[in-house]
CSV table of C-alpha atoms and ligand atoms in Angstrom, one decimal:
chain,number,residue,atom,x,y,z
A,1,MET,CA,130.1,133.7,87.8
A,2,LYS,CA,129.1,136.7,89.8
A,3,LYS,CA,130.2,136.5,93.5
A,4,ILE,CA,127.2,136.6,95.8
A,5,GLU,CA,126.9,137.2,99.6
A,6,CYS,CA,124.5,134.4,100.5
A,7,LEU,CA,123.3,131.4,98.6
A,8,ALA,CA,120.5,129.0,99.8
A,9,MET,CA,120.4,125.3,99.5
A,10,ILE,CA,117.0,123.6,100.1
A,11,LEU,CA,117.2,119.9,101.2
A,12,ALA,CA,114.3,118.2,99.4
A,13,GLY,CA,115.6,114.7,98.8
A,14,GLY,CA,114.6,112.7,101.9
A,15,GLN,CA,112.4,109.7,101.7
A,16,GLY,CA,109.7,111.2,103.9
A,17,SER,CA,108.8,107.7,105.2
A,18,ARG,CA,107.0,109.1,108.2
A,19,LEU,CA,104.3,110.5,105.9
A,20,GLY,CA,103.4,106.9,105.0
A,21,CYS,CA,101.3,106.5,101.9
A,22,LEU,CA,101.3,110.3,101.2
A,23,THR,CA,104.9,110.0,100.0
A,24,LYS,CA,104.6,106.7,98.1
A,25,LYS,CA,104.5,108.4,94.8
A,26,ILE,CA,105.7,112.0,95.5
A,27,ALA,CA,108.5,113.6,97.5
A,28,LYS,CA,107.5,115.2,100.8
A,29,PRO,CA,108.2,118.8,99.6
A,30,ALA,CA,105.6,118.2,96.8
A,31,VAL,CA,102.8,117.2,99.2
A,32,PRO,CA,99.9,119.6,98.9
A,33,PHE,CA,99.2,121.8,101.9
A,34,GLY,CA,96.7,124.5,103.0
A,35,GLY,CA,94.2,124.3,100.1
A,36,LYS,CA,96.4,125.6,97.3
A,37,TYR,CA,100.1,125.2,98.2
A,38,ARG,CA,102.8,122.5,98.2
A,39,ILE,CA,105.1,122.3,101.2
A,40,ILE,CA,108.1,123.5,99.2
A,41,ASP,CA,106.3,126.8,98.4
A,42,PHE,CA,107.2,128.0,101.9
A,43,PRO,CA,111.0,127.9,101.9
A,44,LEU,CA,111.1,129.1,98.2
A,45,SER,CA,108.7,132.0,98.9
A,46,ASN,CA,110.8,132.9,102.0
A,47,CYS,CA,113.9,133.0,99.9
A,48,ALA,CA,112.4,135.2,97.3
A,49,ASN,CA,110.9,137.5,99.9
A,50,SER,CA,114.2,137.7,101.9
A,51,GLY,CA,116.1,138.8,98.8
A,52,ILE,CA,118.0,135.5,98.4
A,53,GLU,CA,118.1,135.1,94.6
A,54,THR,CA,120.2,132.0,94.1
A,55,VAL,CA,118.7,128.8,95.4
A,56,GLY,CA,119.7,125.2,94.9
A,57,VAL,CA,117.0,122.6,95.5
A,58,LEU,CA,118.5,119.2,96.3
A,59,THR,CA,116.1,116.5,95.1
A,60,GLN,CA,116.4,112.7,95.0
A,61,TYR,CA,113.5,110.6,96.2
A,62,ARG,CA,110.5,110.3,93.8
A,63,PRO,CA,111.5,113.6,92.1
A,64,LEU,CA,109.3,113.6,89.0
A,65,GLU,CA,106.3,115.5,90.3
A,66,LEU,CA,108.5,117.8,92.4
A,67,HIS,CA,110.6,118.7,89.3
A,68,THR,CA,107.6,119.3,87.2
A,69,TYR,CA,106.1,121.6,89.9
A,70,LEU,CA,109.4,123.5,90.4
A,71,GLY,CA,109.7,124.2,86.6
A,72,THR,CA,111.9,127.2,86.0
A,73,GLY,CA,111.3,128.8,89.4
A,74,GLU,CA,109.1,131.4,87.8
A,75,THR,CA,106.3,130.9,90.4
A,76,TRP,CA,108.7,132.3,93.1
A,77,ASN,CA,110.2,134.9,90.9
A,78,LEU,CA,113.4,132.8,90.8
A,79,ASP,CA,113.8,132.4,87.1
A,80,ARG,CA,116.8,134.7,86.4
A,81,LYS,CA,119.8,135.1,84.2
A,82,ASN,CA,122.1,135.6,87.1
A,83,GLY,CA,121.4,133.1,89.8
A,84,GLY,CA,117.8,131.9,90.2
A,85,MET,CA,116.6,128.4,91.1
A,86,PHE,CA,118.5,125.3,90.3
A,87,ILE,CA,117.3,121.7,90.7
A,88,LEU,CA,120.2,119.6,91.9
A,89,PRO,CA,119.6,115.8,91.8
A,90,PRO,CA,122.5,113.4,92.4
A,91,TYR,CA,124.6,112.9,89.2
A,92,ALA,CA,127.3,110.6,88.0
A,93,ARG,CA,130.9,111.9,87.9
A,94,GLU,CA,134.3,110.4,86.9
A,95,LYS,CA,134.5,108.1,90.0
A,96,GLY,CA,130.9,106.8,89.6
A,97,ALA,CA,127.5,107.9,90.9
A,98,ASP,CA,126.3,108.1,94.5
A,99,TRP,CA,122.9,108.8,96.0
A,100,TYR,CA,122.9,111.6,98.6
A,101,LYS,CA,123.8,109.6,101.7
A,102,GLY,CA,122.6,112.2,104.2
A,103,THR,CA,121.9,116.0,104.4
A,104,ALA,CA,125.6,116.9,104.7
A,105,ASP,CA,126.6,114.6,101.9
A,106,ALA,CA,123.9,116.2,99.7
A,107,ILE,CA,125.7,119.6,100.1
A,108,TYR,CA,129.1,118.0,99.8
A,109,GLN,CA,128.2,116.5,96.4
A,110,ASN,CA,127.3,120.0,95.2
A,111,ILE,CA,130.4,121.8,96.4
A,112,ASN,CA,131.2,122.8,92.8
A,113,PHE,CA,127.8,124.4,92.4
A,114,VAL,CA,128.3,126.5,95.5
A,115,GLU,CA,131.9,127.4,94.6
A,116,ASN,CA,130.7,128.8,91.3
A,117,TYR,CA,129.2,131.7,93.2
A,118,ASP,CA,132.0,131.9,95.8
A,119,PRO,CA,129.5,133.0,98.5
A,120,GLU,CA,130.5,134.3,101.9
A,121,TYR,CA,127.5,132.5,103.6
A,122,VAL,CA,125.4,129.5,102.8
A,123,LEU,CA,121.8,129.2,104.1
A,124,ILE,CA,120.7,125.5,104.5
A,125,LEU,CA,117.0,124.9,104.6
A,126,SER,CA,114.6,122.0,104.9
A,127,GLY,CA,111.9,121.3,102.3
A,128,ASP,CA,109.3,120.2,104.9
A,129,HIS,CA,108.6,123.1,107.2
A,130,ILE,CA,105.6,125.4,107.2
A,131,TYR,CA,106.5,129.0,108.3
A,132,THR,CA,107.2,132.5,107.0
A,133,MET,CA,110.5,134.0,107.9
A,134,ASP,CA,112.8,136.8,106.8
A,135,TYR,CA,116.2,135.1,106.5
A,136,SER,CA,117.9,138.5,106.1
A,137,TRP,CA,117.3,139.2,109.8
A,138,MET,CA,119.0,136.0,110.7
A,139,LEU,CA,121.9,136.8,108.5
A,140,GLU,CA,122.3,140.2,110.2
A,141,GLU,CA,122.4,138.6,113.6
A,142,HIS,CA,124.9,136.0,112.3
A,143,LYS,CA,127.2,138.8,111.2
A,144,MET,CA,126.7,140.8,114.4
A,145,ASN,CA,127.7,137.8,116.5
A,146,LYS,CA,130.7,137.2,114.3
A,147,ALA,CA,129.4,133.6,114.3
A,148,ASP,CA,130.8,130.8,112.2
A,149,ALA,CA,127.4,129.1,112.1
A,150,THR,CA,123.9,130.1,113.3
A,151,ILE,CA,121.0,127.8,113.8
A,152,GLY,CA,117.3,128.9,113.8
A,153,VAL,CA,115.7,127.8,117.1
A,154,ILE,CA,112.2,127.7,118.4
A,155,ARG,CA,110.7,126.6,121.7
A,156,VAL,CA,108.6,123.4,121.3
A,157,PRO,CA,106.4,121.5,123.8
A,158,GLN,CA,108.6,119.4,126.1
A,159,LYS,CA,106.8,116.2,125.1
A,160,GLU,CA,107.7,116.8,121.4
A,161,ALA,CA,111.3,117.8,122.1
A,162,SER,CA,112.8,114.3,121.3
A,163,ARG,CA,111.7,114.7,117.6
A,164,PHE,CA,114.2,117.6,117.2
A,165,GLY,CA,117.8,118.6,117.6
A,166,ILE,CA,117.8,120.1,121.1
A,167,MET,CA,120.3,122.7,122.4
A,168,THR,CA,121.3,124.7,125.4
A,169,THR,CA,122.7,128.2,125.0
A,170,ASP,CA,124.2,130.9,127.2
A,171,GLU,CA,122.3,134.2,127.8
A,172,ARG,CA,123.8,135.7,124.6
A,173,GLY,CA,122.5,132.8,122.4
A,174,LYS,CA,125.9,131.0,122.1
A,175,ILE,CA,125.2,127.3,121.7
A,176,LEU,CA,126.8,125.3,124.5
A,177,ALA,CA,125.4,121.8,123.8
A,178,PHE,CA,123.4,120.1,120.9
A,179,ASP,CA,121.7,116.7,121.0
A,180,GLU,CA,120.1,115.3,117.9
A,181,LYS,CA,116.7,113.8,118.7
A,182,PRO,CA,117.6,113.0,122.4
A,183,LYS,CA,115.6,110.4,124.3
A,184,GLN,CA,115.7,112.7,127.4
A,185,PRO,CA,115.8,116.3,126.2
A,186,LYS,CA,117.6,118.8,128.5
A,187,SER,CA,115.7,121.8,127.1
A,188,ASP,CA,112.8,122.8,124.9
A,189,LEU,CA,115.0,124.8,122.5
A,190,ALA,CA,114.7,123.0,119.1
A,191,SER,CA,116.6,123.4,115.9
A,192,MET,CA,114.3,124.5,113.0
A,193,GLY,CA,116.7,122.9,110.5
A,194,ILE,CA,117.7,126.4,109.3
A,195,TYR,CA,121.5,126.9,109.3
A,196,ILE,CA,123.7,129.8,108.1
A,197,PHE,CA,127.4,128.8,107.7
A,198,ASN,CA,130.4,130.7,106.7
A,199,TRP,CA,131.0,128.8,103.5
A,200,LYS,CA,134.8,128.4,103.7
A,201,LEU,CA,134.5,126.7,107.2
A,202,LEU,CA,131.5,124.5,106.1
A,203,LYS,CA,133.4,123.4,103.0
A,204,HIS,CA,136.3,122.3,105.2
A,205,TYR,CA,134.0,120.3,107.5
A,206,LEU,CA,132.1,118.7,104.6
A,207,GLU,CA,135.4,117.5,103.1
A,208,GLU,CA,136.5,116.1,106.3
A,209,ASP,CA,133.2,114.4,106.9
A,210,SER,CA,133.1,112.9,103.5
A,211,ILE,CA,136.1,110.6,104.2
A,212,ASP,CA,134.9,109.6,107.7
A,213,SER,CA,133.4,106.1,107.2
A,214,SER,CA,131.8,106.2,110.7
A,215,SER,CA,129.8,109.3,109.9
A,216,SER,CA,126.2,109.2,108.7
A,217,HIS,CA,126.9,112.5,106.8
A,218,ASP,CA,124.1,114.4,108.5
A,219,PHE,CA,124.2,118.0,109.8
A,220,GLY,CA,122.4,117.3,113.1
A,221,LYS,CA,124.2,114.1,113.9
A,222,ASN,CA,127.7,114.8,112.6
A,223,ILE,CA,128.6,118.3,111.4
A,224,ILE,CA,127.1,120.4,114.3
A,225,PRO,CA,128.4,118.1,117.1
A,226,LYS,CA,131.9,118.1,115.5
A,227,MET,CA,131.9,121.9,115.2
A,228,LEU,CA,130.9,122.2,118.9
A,229,ASP,CA,133.7,119.8,119.9
A,230,ASN,CA,136.1,122.0,118.0
A,231,LYS,CA,134.8,125.2,119.8
A,232,VAL,CA,133.5,126.7,116.6
A,233,ARG,CA,131.5,129.9,117.2
A,234,LEU,CA,127.9,128.5,117.0
A,235,TYR,CA,125.0,130.8,117.8
A,236,SER,CA,121.2,130.4,117.9
A,237,TYR,CA,118.7,132.7,116.3
A,238,SER,CA,115.4,132.7,118.1
A,239,PHE,CA,112.2,132.7,116.1
A,240,ASP,CA,108.9,133.2,117.8
A,241,GLY,CA,106.5,133.1,114.8
A,242,TYR,CA,104.6,130.1,113.6
A,243,TRP,CA,106.7,127.1,112.5
A,244,LYS,CA,105.8,123.5,112.0
A,245,ASP,CA,107.7,120.5,110.9
A,246,VAL,CA,105.2,118.6,108.8
A,247,GLY,CA,107.1,115.4,108.6
A,248,THR,CA,104.5,113.2,110.3
A,249,ILE,CA,100.8,112.5,109.4
A,250,GLU,CA,99.6,114.1,112.7
A,251,SER,CA,101.7,117.2,112.3
A,252,LEU,CA,100.7,117.7,108.7
A,253,TRP,CA,97.0,117.4,109.7
A,254,GLU,CA,97.5,119.7,112.6
A,255,ALA,CA,99.2,122.4,110.5
A,256,ASN,CA,96.3,122.3,108.1
A,257,MET,CA,93.8,122.6,111.0
A,258,ASP,CA,95.9,125.6,112.4
A,259,LEU,CA,94.8,127.6,109.3
A,260,LEU,CA,91.2,127.3,110.5
A,261,LYS,CA,91.7,128.5,114.1
A,262,ASP,CA,89.7,131.5,115.3
A,263,THR,CA,92.7,133.7,115.6
A,264,PRO,CA,94.8,132.0,113.0
A,265,SER,CA,98.2,131.3,114.5
A,266,PHE,CA,99.4,131.5,110.9
A,267,ASP,CA,98.1,134.1,108.5
A,268,LEU,CA,98.5,133.2,104.9
A,269,GLY,CA,96.8,136.5,103.9
A,270,SER,CA,99.5,138.7,105.3
A,271,ALA,CA,101.8,140.9,103.3
A,272,TRP,CA,104.5,138.2,103.3
A,273,ARG,CA,103.2,136.3,100.3
A,274,VAL,CA,103.5,132.6,99.8
A,275,TYR,CA,103.5,131.9,96.1
A,276,SER,CA,102.2,128.7,94.5
A,277,ALA,CA,101.6,127.3,91.0
A,278,THR,CA,98.0,126.4,90.9
A,279,PRO,CA,96.0,125.3,87.9
A,280,SER,CA,93.7,127.8,86.4
A,281,LEU,CA,90.2,126.7,87.4
A,282,PRO,CA,86.7,128.3,87.6
A,283,PRO,CA,85.5,129.8,91.0
A,284,HIS,CA,84.3,127.2,93.5
A,285,PHE,CA,80.6,126.4,93.4
A,286,ILE,CA,78.5,126.1,96.5
A,287,GLY,CA,75.3,124.1,95.7
A,288,PRO,CA,71.8,125.1,97.0
A,289,HIS,CA,71.7,122.6,99.9
A,290,ALA,CA,75.4,122.9,100.9
A,291,LYS,CA,76.4,123.9,104.4
A,292,ILE,CA,79.9,125.2,104.9
A,293,LYS,CA,81.5,126.2,108.3
A,294,ASN,CA,85.0,127.3,109.2
A,295,SER,CA,86.7,125.9,106.1
A,296,LEU,CA,89.0,126.7,103.2
A,297,ILE,CA,87.5,126.0,99.8
A,298,SER,CA,89.8,126.3,96.7
A,299,SER,CA,89.0,127.1,93.2
A,300,GLY,CA,87.2,124.6,91.0
A,301,ALA,CA,85.7,122.8,94.0
A,302,VAL,CA,82.0,121.9,93.9
A,303,ILE,CA,80.2,121.5,97.2
A,304,GLU,CA,76.7,120.0,97.4
A,305,GLY,CA,77.0,118.5,101.0
A,306,THR,CA,78.3,119.7,104.4
A,307,VAL,CA,81.8,120.8,105.0
A,308,GLU,CA,83.0,121.7,108.5
A,309,ASN,CA,86.4,122.6,109.8
A,310,SER,CA,88.1,121.3,106.7
A,311,VAL,CA,90.6,122.2,104.0
A,312,ILE,CA,89.2,121.5,100.5
A,313,PHE,CA,91.7,121.8,97.7
A,314,SER,CA,91.2,122.7,94.0
A,315,GLY,CA,88.8,120.6,91.9
A,316,VAL,CA,87.4,118.6,94.8
A,317,LYS,CA,83.8,117.4,94.6
A,318,VAL,CA,81.6,116.8,97.6
A,319,GLY,CA,78.3,115.2,96.8
A,320,ALA,CA,74.8,115.8,98.3
A,321,ASN,CA,74.2,114.5,101.9
A,322,SER,CA,77.9,113.9,102.4
A,323,LYS,CA,79.6,115.3,105.5
A,324,ILE,CA,83.3,116.3,105.7
A,325,ILE,CA,84.5,117.2,109.2
A,326,ASN,CA,88.0,118.0,110.5
A,327,SER,CA,89.5,116.8,107.3
A,328,VAL,CA,91.9,117.6,104.4
A,329,ILE,CA,90.8,116.7,100.9
A,330,MET,CA,93.6,117.1,98.4
A,331,PRO,CA,93.2,118.2,94.7
A,332,PHE,CA,90.7,116.5,92.4
A,333,SER,CA,89.4,113.9,94.8
A,334,ARG,CA,85.7,113.1,94.4
A,335,ILE,CA,83.5,112.4,97.3
A,336,ALA,CA,80.2,110.9,96.2
A,337,GLU,CA,76.8,111.2,98.0
A,338,ASN,CA,76.0,110.1,101.5
A,339,VAL,CA,79.6,109.8,102.6
A,340,LEU,CA,80.9,110.6,106.1
A,341,ILE,CA,84.6,111.6,106.5
A,342,ASP,CA,85.9,112.7,109.9
A,343,LYS,CA,89.6,113.5,110.8
A,344,ALA,CA,91.1,112.2,107.6
A,345,ILE,CA,93.6,113.2,104.9
A,346,ILE,CA,92.4,112.1,101.5
A,347,ALA,CA,95.3,112.4,99.0
A,348,GLN,CA,94.9,113.5,95.4
A,349,ASN,CA,92.6,112.0,92.8
A,350,CYS,CA,90.8,109.6,95.1
A,351,GLU,CA,87.3,108.4,94.5
A,352,ILE,CA,85.2,107.9,97.6
A,353,MET,CA,82.0,106.0,96.6
A,354,THR,CA,78.5,106.5,97.8
A,355,ASN,CA,77.7,105.5,101.4
A,356,SER,CA,81.4,105.1,102.5
A,357,LYS,CA,82.4,106.1,106.0
A,358,ILE,CA,86.0,107.1,106.7
A,359,MET,CA,86.8,107.8,110.3
A,360,SER,CA,89.1,106.3,112.9
A,361,ASN,CA,87.9,104.6,116.0
A,362,ASP,CA,90.9,105.7,118.1
A,363,GLY,CA,91.2,109.4,117.4
A,364,SER,CA,94.2,109.1,115.0
A,365,VAL,CA,94.2,110.7,111.6
A,366,ILE,CA,93.1,108.3,108.8
A,367,VAL,CA,95.0,108.6,105.5
A,368,ILE,CA,93.8,107.5,102.1
A,369,ALA,CA,96.6,107.2,99.4
A,370,GLU,CA,96.6,108.9,96.1
A,371,ASN,CA,94.3,107.5,93.4
A,372,GLU,CA,92.5,105.1,95.8
A,373,ILE,CA,88.9,104.1,95.2
A,374,ILE,CA,87.1,103.5,98.4
A,375,THR,CA,83.8,101.6,98.3
A,376,PRO,CA,81.5,101.0,101.3
A,377,ILE,CA,82.0,97.6,102.8
A,378,ASN,CA,79.3,96.0,104.9
A,379,ASN,CA,76.6,98.3,103.6
A,380,GLY,CA,78.5,101.4,104.5
A,381,LYS,CA,78.9,100.4,108.2
A,382,LYS,CA,82.5,99.2,108.2
A,383,GLN,CA,85.1,101.8,109.0
A,384,VAL,CA,88.2,102.3,107.0
A,385,GLY,CA,91.2,102.6,109.3
B,401,ATP,P1,111.6,110.5,107.1
B,401,ATP,O1,112.5,110.6,108.4
B,401,ATP,O2,110.1,110.6,107.4
B,401,ATP,O3,112.0,109.4,106.2
B,401,ATP,P2,113.1,112.5,105.6
B,401,ATP,O4,113.8,111.4,104.9
B,401,ATP,O5,112.6,113.6,104.7
B,401,ATP,O6,111.9,111.9,106.4
B,401,ATP,P3,114.1,114.3,107.5
B,401,ATP,O7,115.0,114.1,108.7
B,401,ATP,O8,112.7,114.8,107.7
B,401,ATP,O9,114.1,113.0,106.6
B,401,ATP,O10,114.8,115.3,106.5
B,401,ATP,C1,114.9,116.7,106.7
B,401,ATP,C2,115.0,117.4,105.4
B,401,ATP,O11,116.2,117.0,104.7
B,401,ATP,C3,113.8,117.1,104.5
B,401,ATP,O12,113.4,118.3,103.8
B,401,ATP,C4,114.4,116.1,103.5
B,401,ATP,O13,113.7,116.1,102.2
B,401,ATP,C5,115.8,116.5,103.4
B,401,ATP,N1,116.7,115.3,103.2
B,401,ATP,C6,116.9,114.2,104.0
B,401,ATP,N2,117.8,113.4,103.6
B,401,ATP,C7,118.3,114.0,102.4
B,401,ATP,C8,119.2,113.6,101.5
B,401,ATP,N3,119.9,112.5,101.6
B,401,ATP,N4,119.4,114.4,100.4
B,401,ATP,C9,118.8,115.6,100.3
B,401,ATP,N5,117.8,116.0,101.1
B,401,ATP,C10,117.6,115.2,102.2
C-alpha cells in the first residue's frame, strides 16, 4: 500500500442517545440537517476539500441507513483506487468479536487498517459536528509546533462549557491541563473533537490503553489525560469559524435555525462546498395561497400553507391553512391542512393529520419520531409534547 502523510478516521459509531427518538432507527451521523444534508456530509466534505484522500468511517450503532448513504464515497469524491473512503464496522477476529467500547478502542481495533498506509499523522474526527474547516492548516501548525498531538479548540459560552473537554493553554497554545466534561470548568476553551496525532505515538498509547481494565477507552477521558501526565507535546489549534456539536435536540434545532439568521453565521453557499447525496426530485412548488418567509425550501417540496423561519427538506408537503413556524421538517413528511407546528423537529416520513397542533408549552423543542402518524386529539386543542 502506498505510504501517505495523513489519514483521517471519522468516529460515527456512538449511540447518539441524547438525540432521543431521532436516533431510534438511524445513527446520529445519518440524521438529516439543513434542508438537504446529513450530519456526516460535513466532516467528509471537509476531508475532500482539505486534500485528505484516505478516510475510514467507524460505524457501529444502527448502521444500515448510514452505510447505504455513504455508498462508495462518490458523493464526496472519495471513491478512488488508491485510498478513498472505507466503512469500518466492528468485525470478528481470531480471538472473537468485540463492539467498539469507546472512541479510542474503535481506533485501536482498526490499527491494521491504519498500518496499511503507514501514515505519519492520523486525523481523528467526530461524525456529529457542523462546521467547515481546512484541516491542512491545522496539520501545518501541528508540524510547525513539532507537536505530538494537536487538538482543535473553540471558545464556547461559559454556561455550556461543562458539555465539552475543557483545557487551559500557555500563550503559545501548549496545552497545560485538560478536563473532560468538568462540572466546574476552569476556562471556555473547548475541544472540538478534532485531533491530529503522530501515528507511532498514538499507536503506542492505544496498545497500552487496550490492556488497562480501568480505562473506558475514550480519547477525552483516558488518552489525552495520560499523554498530559507523561508530558507529551500537546498543542491547541484555535478555530474561530462556525462550529456546532449537534449531539442534543436543542443544539440540532439551533444549528438549523442558525442557517436562517440575517447575517448567516454559517454560509453554506460559500466556495467551500458541502457535498450531499440527495434524491433527484422536481423543483419545489409554492401554491397560489402559500406564504413563505425566511426559510429554506428543498426540491420536491409542495407548500400550500404558511412557512416562517423554518427548514423544509425534500419532498415535504405543507397543506393549505397550515402554519409552520421555527421548525425543521425532515424529508417526505406530510403536513395536512389546518395544522399548526411551532418550534418542532418532525423526523422523516411523518404524517401530521388535519387540525393537529404541535407546539410545546414550556419553550422546549418538540420532536416527532420517524414514521409517526399524529392525529388531533380533543378536537385539535390538545398539544403534543
Ligand atoms: P450520546 O452521548 O448522545 O449517546 P454518542 O454515543 O454519539 O452520543 P459522543 O460523545 O457524542 O457519544 O460521541 C462523539 C463521536 O464519537 C460521535 O461522532 C460518535 O458517533 C462517536 N463515537 C462514540 N462512541 C463510539 C464508538 N464506541 N465507536 C465509534 N464511534 C463512536
